[in-house]
PDB file of C-alpha atoms in Angstrom:
ATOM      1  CA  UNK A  66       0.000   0.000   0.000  1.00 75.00           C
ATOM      2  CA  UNK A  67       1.186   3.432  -0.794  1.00 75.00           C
ATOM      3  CA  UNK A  68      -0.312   6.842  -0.916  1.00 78.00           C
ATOM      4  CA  UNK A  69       0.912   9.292  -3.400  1.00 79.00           C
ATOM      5  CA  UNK A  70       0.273  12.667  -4.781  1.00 76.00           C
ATOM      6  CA  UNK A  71      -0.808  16.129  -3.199  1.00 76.00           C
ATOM      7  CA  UNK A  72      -3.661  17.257  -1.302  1.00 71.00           C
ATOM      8  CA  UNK A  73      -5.560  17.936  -4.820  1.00 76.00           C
ATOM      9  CA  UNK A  74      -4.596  14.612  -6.353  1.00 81.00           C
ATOM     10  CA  UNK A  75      -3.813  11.795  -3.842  1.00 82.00           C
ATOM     11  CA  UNK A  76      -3.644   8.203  -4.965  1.00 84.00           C
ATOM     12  CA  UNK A  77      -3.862   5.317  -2.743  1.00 84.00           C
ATOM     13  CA  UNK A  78      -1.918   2.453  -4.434  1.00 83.00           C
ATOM     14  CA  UNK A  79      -2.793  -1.255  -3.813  1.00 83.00           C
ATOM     15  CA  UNK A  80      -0.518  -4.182  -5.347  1.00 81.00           C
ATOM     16  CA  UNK A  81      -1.723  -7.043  -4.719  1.00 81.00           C
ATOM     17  CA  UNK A  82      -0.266 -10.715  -4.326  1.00 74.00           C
ATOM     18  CA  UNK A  83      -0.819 -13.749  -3.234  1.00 71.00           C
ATOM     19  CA  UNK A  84       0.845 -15.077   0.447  1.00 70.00           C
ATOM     20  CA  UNK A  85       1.864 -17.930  -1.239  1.00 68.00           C
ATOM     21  CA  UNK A  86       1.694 -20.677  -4.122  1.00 62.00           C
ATOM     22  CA  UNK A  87       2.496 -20.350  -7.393  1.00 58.00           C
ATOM     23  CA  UNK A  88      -1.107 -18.987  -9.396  1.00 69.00           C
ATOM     24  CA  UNK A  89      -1.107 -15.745 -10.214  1.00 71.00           C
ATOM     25  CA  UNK A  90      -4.508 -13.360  -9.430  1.00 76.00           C
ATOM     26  CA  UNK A  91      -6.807 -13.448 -11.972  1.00 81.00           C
ATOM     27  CA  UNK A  92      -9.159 -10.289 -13.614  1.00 86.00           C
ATOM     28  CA  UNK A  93     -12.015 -12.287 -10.907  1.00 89.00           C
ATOM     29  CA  UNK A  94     -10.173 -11.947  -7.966  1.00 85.00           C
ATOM     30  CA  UNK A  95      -8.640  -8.877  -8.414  1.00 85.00           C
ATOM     31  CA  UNK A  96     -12.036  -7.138  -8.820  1.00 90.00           C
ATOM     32  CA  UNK A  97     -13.397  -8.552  -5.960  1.00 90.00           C
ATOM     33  CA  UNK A  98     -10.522  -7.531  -3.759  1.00 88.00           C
ATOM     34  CA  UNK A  99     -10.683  -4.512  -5.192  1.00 88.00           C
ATOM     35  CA  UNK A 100     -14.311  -3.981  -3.872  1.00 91.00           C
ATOM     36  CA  UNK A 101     -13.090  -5.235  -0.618  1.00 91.00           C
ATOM     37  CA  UNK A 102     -10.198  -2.839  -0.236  1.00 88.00           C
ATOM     38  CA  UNK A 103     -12.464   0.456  -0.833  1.00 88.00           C
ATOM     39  CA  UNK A 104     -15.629  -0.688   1.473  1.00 90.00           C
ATOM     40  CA  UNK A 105     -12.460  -1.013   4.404  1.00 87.00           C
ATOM     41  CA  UNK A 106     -11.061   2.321   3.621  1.00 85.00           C
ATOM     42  CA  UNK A 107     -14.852   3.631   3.180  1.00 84.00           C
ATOM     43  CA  UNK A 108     -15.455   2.580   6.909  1.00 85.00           C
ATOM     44  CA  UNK A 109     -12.398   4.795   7.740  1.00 83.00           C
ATOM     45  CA  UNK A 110     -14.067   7.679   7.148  1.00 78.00           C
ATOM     46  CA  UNK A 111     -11.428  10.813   6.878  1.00 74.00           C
ATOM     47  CA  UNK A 112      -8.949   8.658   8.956  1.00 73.00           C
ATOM     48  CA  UNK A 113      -7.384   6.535   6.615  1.00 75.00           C
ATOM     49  CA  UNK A 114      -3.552   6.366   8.056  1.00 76.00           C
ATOM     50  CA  UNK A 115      -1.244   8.030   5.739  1.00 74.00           C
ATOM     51  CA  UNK A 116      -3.613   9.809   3.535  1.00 76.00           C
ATOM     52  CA  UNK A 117      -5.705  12.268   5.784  1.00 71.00           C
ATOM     53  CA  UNK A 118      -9.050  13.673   5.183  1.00 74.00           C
ATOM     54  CA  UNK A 119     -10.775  14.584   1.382  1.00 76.00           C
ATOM     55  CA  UNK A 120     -10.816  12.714  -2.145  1.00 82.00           C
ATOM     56  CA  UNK A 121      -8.015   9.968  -3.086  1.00 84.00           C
ATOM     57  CA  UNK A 122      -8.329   7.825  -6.354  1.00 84.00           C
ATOM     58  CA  UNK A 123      -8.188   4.181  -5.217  1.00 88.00           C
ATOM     59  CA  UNK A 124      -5.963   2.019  -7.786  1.00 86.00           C
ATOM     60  CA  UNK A 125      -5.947  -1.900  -6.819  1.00 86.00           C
ATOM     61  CA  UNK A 126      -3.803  -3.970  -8.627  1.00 79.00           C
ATOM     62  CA  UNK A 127      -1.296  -6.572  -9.495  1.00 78.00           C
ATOM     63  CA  UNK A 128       2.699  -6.375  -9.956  1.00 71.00           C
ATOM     64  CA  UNK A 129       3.469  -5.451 -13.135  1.00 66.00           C
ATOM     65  CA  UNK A 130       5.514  -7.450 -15.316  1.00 69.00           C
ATOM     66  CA  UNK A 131       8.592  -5.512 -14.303  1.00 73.00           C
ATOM     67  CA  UNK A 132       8.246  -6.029 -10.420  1.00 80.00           C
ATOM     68  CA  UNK A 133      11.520  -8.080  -9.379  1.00 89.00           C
ATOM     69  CA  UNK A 134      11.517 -11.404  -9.142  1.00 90.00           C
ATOM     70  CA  UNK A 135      12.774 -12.604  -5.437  1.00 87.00           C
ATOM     71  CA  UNK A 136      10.722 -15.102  -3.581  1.00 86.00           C
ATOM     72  CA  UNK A 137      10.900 -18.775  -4.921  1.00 89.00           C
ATOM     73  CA  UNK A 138       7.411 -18.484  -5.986  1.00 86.00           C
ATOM     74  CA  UNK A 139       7.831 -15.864  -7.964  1.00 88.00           C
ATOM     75  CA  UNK A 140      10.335 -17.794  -9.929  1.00 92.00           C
ATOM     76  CA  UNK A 141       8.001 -20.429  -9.685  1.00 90.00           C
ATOM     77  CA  UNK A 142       5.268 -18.551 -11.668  1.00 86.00           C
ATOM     78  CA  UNK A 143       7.951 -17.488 -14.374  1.00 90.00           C
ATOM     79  CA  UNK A 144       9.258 -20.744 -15.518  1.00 93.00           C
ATOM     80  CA  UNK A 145       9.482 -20.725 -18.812  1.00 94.00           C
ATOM     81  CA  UNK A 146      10.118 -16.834 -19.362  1.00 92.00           C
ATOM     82  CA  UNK A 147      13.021 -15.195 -20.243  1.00 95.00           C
ATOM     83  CA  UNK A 148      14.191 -13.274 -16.942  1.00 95.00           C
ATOM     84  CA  UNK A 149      17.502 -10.485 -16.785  1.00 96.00           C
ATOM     85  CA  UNK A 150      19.547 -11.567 -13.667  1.00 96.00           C
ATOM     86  CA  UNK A 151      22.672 -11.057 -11.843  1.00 95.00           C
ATOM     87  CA  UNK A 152      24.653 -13.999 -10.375  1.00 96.00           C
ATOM     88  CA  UNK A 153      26.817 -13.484  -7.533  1.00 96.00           C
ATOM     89  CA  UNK A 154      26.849  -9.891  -7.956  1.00 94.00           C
ATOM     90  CA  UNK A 155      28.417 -10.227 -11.631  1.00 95.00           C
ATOM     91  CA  UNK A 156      26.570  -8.090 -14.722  1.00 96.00           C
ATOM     92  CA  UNK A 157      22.966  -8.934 -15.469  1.00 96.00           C
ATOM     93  CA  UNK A 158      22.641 -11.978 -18.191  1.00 96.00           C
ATOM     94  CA  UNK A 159      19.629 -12.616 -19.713  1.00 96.00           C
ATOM     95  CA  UNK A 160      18.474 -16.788 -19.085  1.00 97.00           C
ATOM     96  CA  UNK A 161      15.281 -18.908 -19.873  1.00 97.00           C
ATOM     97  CA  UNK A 162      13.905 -20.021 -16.423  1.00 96.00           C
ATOM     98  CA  UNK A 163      13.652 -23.526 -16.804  1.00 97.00           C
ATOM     99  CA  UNK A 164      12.701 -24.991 -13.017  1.00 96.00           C
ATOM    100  CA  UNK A 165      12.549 -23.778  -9.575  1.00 95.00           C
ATOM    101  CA  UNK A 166      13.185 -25.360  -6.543  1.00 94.00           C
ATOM    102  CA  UNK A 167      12.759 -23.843  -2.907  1.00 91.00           C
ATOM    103  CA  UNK A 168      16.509 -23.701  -3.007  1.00 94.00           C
ATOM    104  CA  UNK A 169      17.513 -22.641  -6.702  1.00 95.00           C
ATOM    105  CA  UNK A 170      16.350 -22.310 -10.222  1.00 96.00           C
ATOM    106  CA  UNK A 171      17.861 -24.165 -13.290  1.00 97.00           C
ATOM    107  CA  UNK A 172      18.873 -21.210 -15.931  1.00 97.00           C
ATOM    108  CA  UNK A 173      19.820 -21.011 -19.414  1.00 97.00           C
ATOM    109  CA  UNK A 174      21.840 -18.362 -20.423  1.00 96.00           C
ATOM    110  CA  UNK A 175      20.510 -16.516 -23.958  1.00 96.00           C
ATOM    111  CA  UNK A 176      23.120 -15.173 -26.220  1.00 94.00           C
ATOM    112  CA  UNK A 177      21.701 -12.866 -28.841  1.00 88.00           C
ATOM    113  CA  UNK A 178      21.454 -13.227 -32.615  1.00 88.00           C
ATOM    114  CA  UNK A 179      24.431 -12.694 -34.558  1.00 87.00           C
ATOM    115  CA  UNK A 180      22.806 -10.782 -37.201  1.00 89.00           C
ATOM    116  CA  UNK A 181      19.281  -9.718 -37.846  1.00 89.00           C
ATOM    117  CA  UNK A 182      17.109 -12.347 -38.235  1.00 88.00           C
ATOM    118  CA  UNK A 183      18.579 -15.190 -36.730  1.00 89.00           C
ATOM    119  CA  UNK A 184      17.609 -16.510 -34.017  1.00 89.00           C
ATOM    120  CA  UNK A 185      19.237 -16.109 -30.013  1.00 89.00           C
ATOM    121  CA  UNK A 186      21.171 -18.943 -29.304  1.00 93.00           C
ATOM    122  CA  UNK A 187      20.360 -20.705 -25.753  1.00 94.00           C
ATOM    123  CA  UNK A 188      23.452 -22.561 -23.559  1.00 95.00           C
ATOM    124  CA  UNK A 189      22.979 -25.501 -21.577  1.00 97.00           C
ATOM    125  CA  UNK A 190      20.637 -24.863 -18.223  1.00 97.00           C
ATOM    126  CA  UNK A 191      22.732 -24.891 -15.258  1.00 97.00           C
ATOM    127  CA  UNK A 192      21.527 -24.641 -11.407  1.00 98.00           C
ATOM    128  CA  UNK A 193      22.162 -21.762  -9.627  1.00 97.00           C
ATOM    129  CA  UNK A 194      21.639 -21.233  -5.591  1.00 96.00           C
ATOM    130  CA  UNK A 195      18.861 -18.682  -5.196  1.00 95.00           C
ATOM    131  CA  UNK A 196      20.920 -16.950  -2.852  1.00 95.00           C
ATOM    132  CA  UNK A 197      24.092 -16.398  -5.337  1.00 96.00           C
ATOM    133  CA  UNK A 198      20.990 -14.372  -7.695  1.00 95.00           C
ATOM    134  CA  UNK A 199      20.276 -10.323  -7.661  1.00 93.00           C
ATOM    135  CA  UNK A 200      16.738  -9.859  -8.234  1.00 90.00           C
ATOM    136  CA  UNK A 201      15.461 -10.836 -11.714  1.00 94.00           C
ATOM    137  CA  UNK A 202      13.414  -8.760 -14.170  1.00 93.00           C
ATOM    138  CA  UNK A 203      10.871 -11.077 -16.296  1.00 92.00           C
ATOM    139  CA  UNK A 204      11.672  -9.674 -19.723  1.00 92.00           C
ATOM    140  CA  UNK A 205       8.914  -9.737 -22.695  1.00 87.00           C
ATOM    141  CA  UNK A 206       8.904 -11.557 -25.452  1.00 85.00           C
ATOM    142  CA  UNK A 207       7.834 -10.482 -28.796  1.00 77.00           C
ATOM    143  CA  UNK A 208       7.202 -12.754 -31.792  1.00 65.00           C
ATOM    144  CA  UNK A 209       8.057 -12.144 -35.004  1.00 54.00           C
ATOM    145  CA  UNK A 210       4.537 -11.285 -35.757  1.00 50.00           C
ATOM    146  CA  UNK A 211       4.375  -9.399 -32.797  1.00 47.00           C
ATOM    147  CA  UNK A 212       7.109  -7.333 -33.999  1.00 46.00           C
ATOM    148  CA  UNK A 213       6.411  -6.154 -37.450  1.00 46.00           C
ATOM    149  CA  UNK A 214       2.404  -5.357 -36.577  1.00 47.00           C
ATOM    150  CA  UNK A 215       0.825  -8.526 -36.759  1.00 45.00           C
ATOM    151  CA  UNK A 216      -1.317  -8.555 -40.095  1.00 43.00           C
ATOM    152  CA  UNK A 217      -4.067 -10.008 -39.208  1.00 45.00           C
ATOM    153  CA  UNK A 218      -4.596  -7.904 -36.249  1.00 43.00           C
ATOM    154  CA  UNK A 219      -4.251  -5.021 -38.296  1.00 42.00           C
ATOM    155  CA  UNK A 220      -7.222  -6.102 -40.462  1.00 43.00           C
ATOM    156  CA  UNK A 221      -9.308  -6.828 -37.608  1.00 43.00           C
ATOM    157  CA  UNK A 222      -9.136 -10.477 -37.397  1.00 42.00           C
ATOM    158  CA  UNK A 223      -7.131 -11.291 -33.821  1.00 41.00           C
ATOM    159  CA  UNK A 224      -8.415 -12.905 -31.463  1.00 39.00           C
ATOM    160  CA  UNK A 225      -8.955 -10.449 -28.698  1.00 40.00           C
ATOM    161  CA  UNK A 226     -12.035  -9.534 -27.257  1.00 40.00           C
ATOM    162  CA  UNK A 227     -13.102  -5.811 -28.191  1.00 37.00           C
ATOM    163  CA  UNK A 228     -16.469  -4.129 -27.038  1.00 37.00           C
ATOM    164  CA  UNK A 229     -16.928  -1.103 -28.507  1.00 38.00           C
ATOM    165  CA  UNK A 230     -19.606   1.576 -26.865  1.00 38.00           C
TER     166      UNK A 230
END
């Protein structure tokens, strides 16, 4: 929880995560909490520790993709992703997460393409003590498609849902 802003504009900030486990919050639960979250500050009244009397804006919602990886279950929920880390203090190296254990995560270090076009080239895993990692930044993957403006989605045709009013 953090409140931000001035006495014109204050924002009360929410991430949310779960205690433990590996599953991620879904659009579900992070609505209902949501609803939770403002009747409790409601029932504060003006007294709401840390952000005084008046208007706030209430935002309520997950960590973003760029939140630092640090607890084995956050690792846990990225396997499979391409993550920048540090190991024993060394310069970040982008790897593939490929499995977690409470104790450390199996890694595979991603060189990049040569030259345009081809593709990264991806070393043999290795395991690596979670406590010899800095925290690690899930990094996004774009596909080719992805990249150069998908065509079809240009036209129209992806698959995403759209309402329009």
């Amino acid at each position: 929880v953090r409140a931000t802003g001035t006495a014109e504009h204050r924002t009360v900030e929410v991430v949310l995560d779960r205690a433990s486990g590996t599953q991620g919050l879904s659009l579900d639960d992070v609505a209902r909490l949501s609803g939770r979250v403002s009747a409790a500050l409601d029932a504060l009244g003006d007294h709401v520790p840390g952000v005084g009397a008046g208007e706030y804006l209430l935002e309520v919602t997950t960590a973003g993709v760029d939140r630092p990886l640090t607890e084995p279950r956050h690792f846990a929920r990225n396997v499979g992703r391409l993550v920048e880390v540090s190991v024993d203090g060394a310069a970040p190296v982008t790897a593939r997460l490929k499995d977690v254990t409470d104790d450390d995560v199996e890694l595979a270090v991603v060189r990049p393409p040569a030259k345009k076009g081809m593709k990264a080239k991806e070393l043999p895993a290795e395991r690596v003590a979670l406590d010899r990692l800095g925290p690690a930044i899930v990094q996004v993957e774009w596909s080719p498609a992805q990249q150069a403006g998908d065509a079809d989605a240009a036209a129209g045709e992806d698959t995403a849902e759209h309402t329009e009013a």
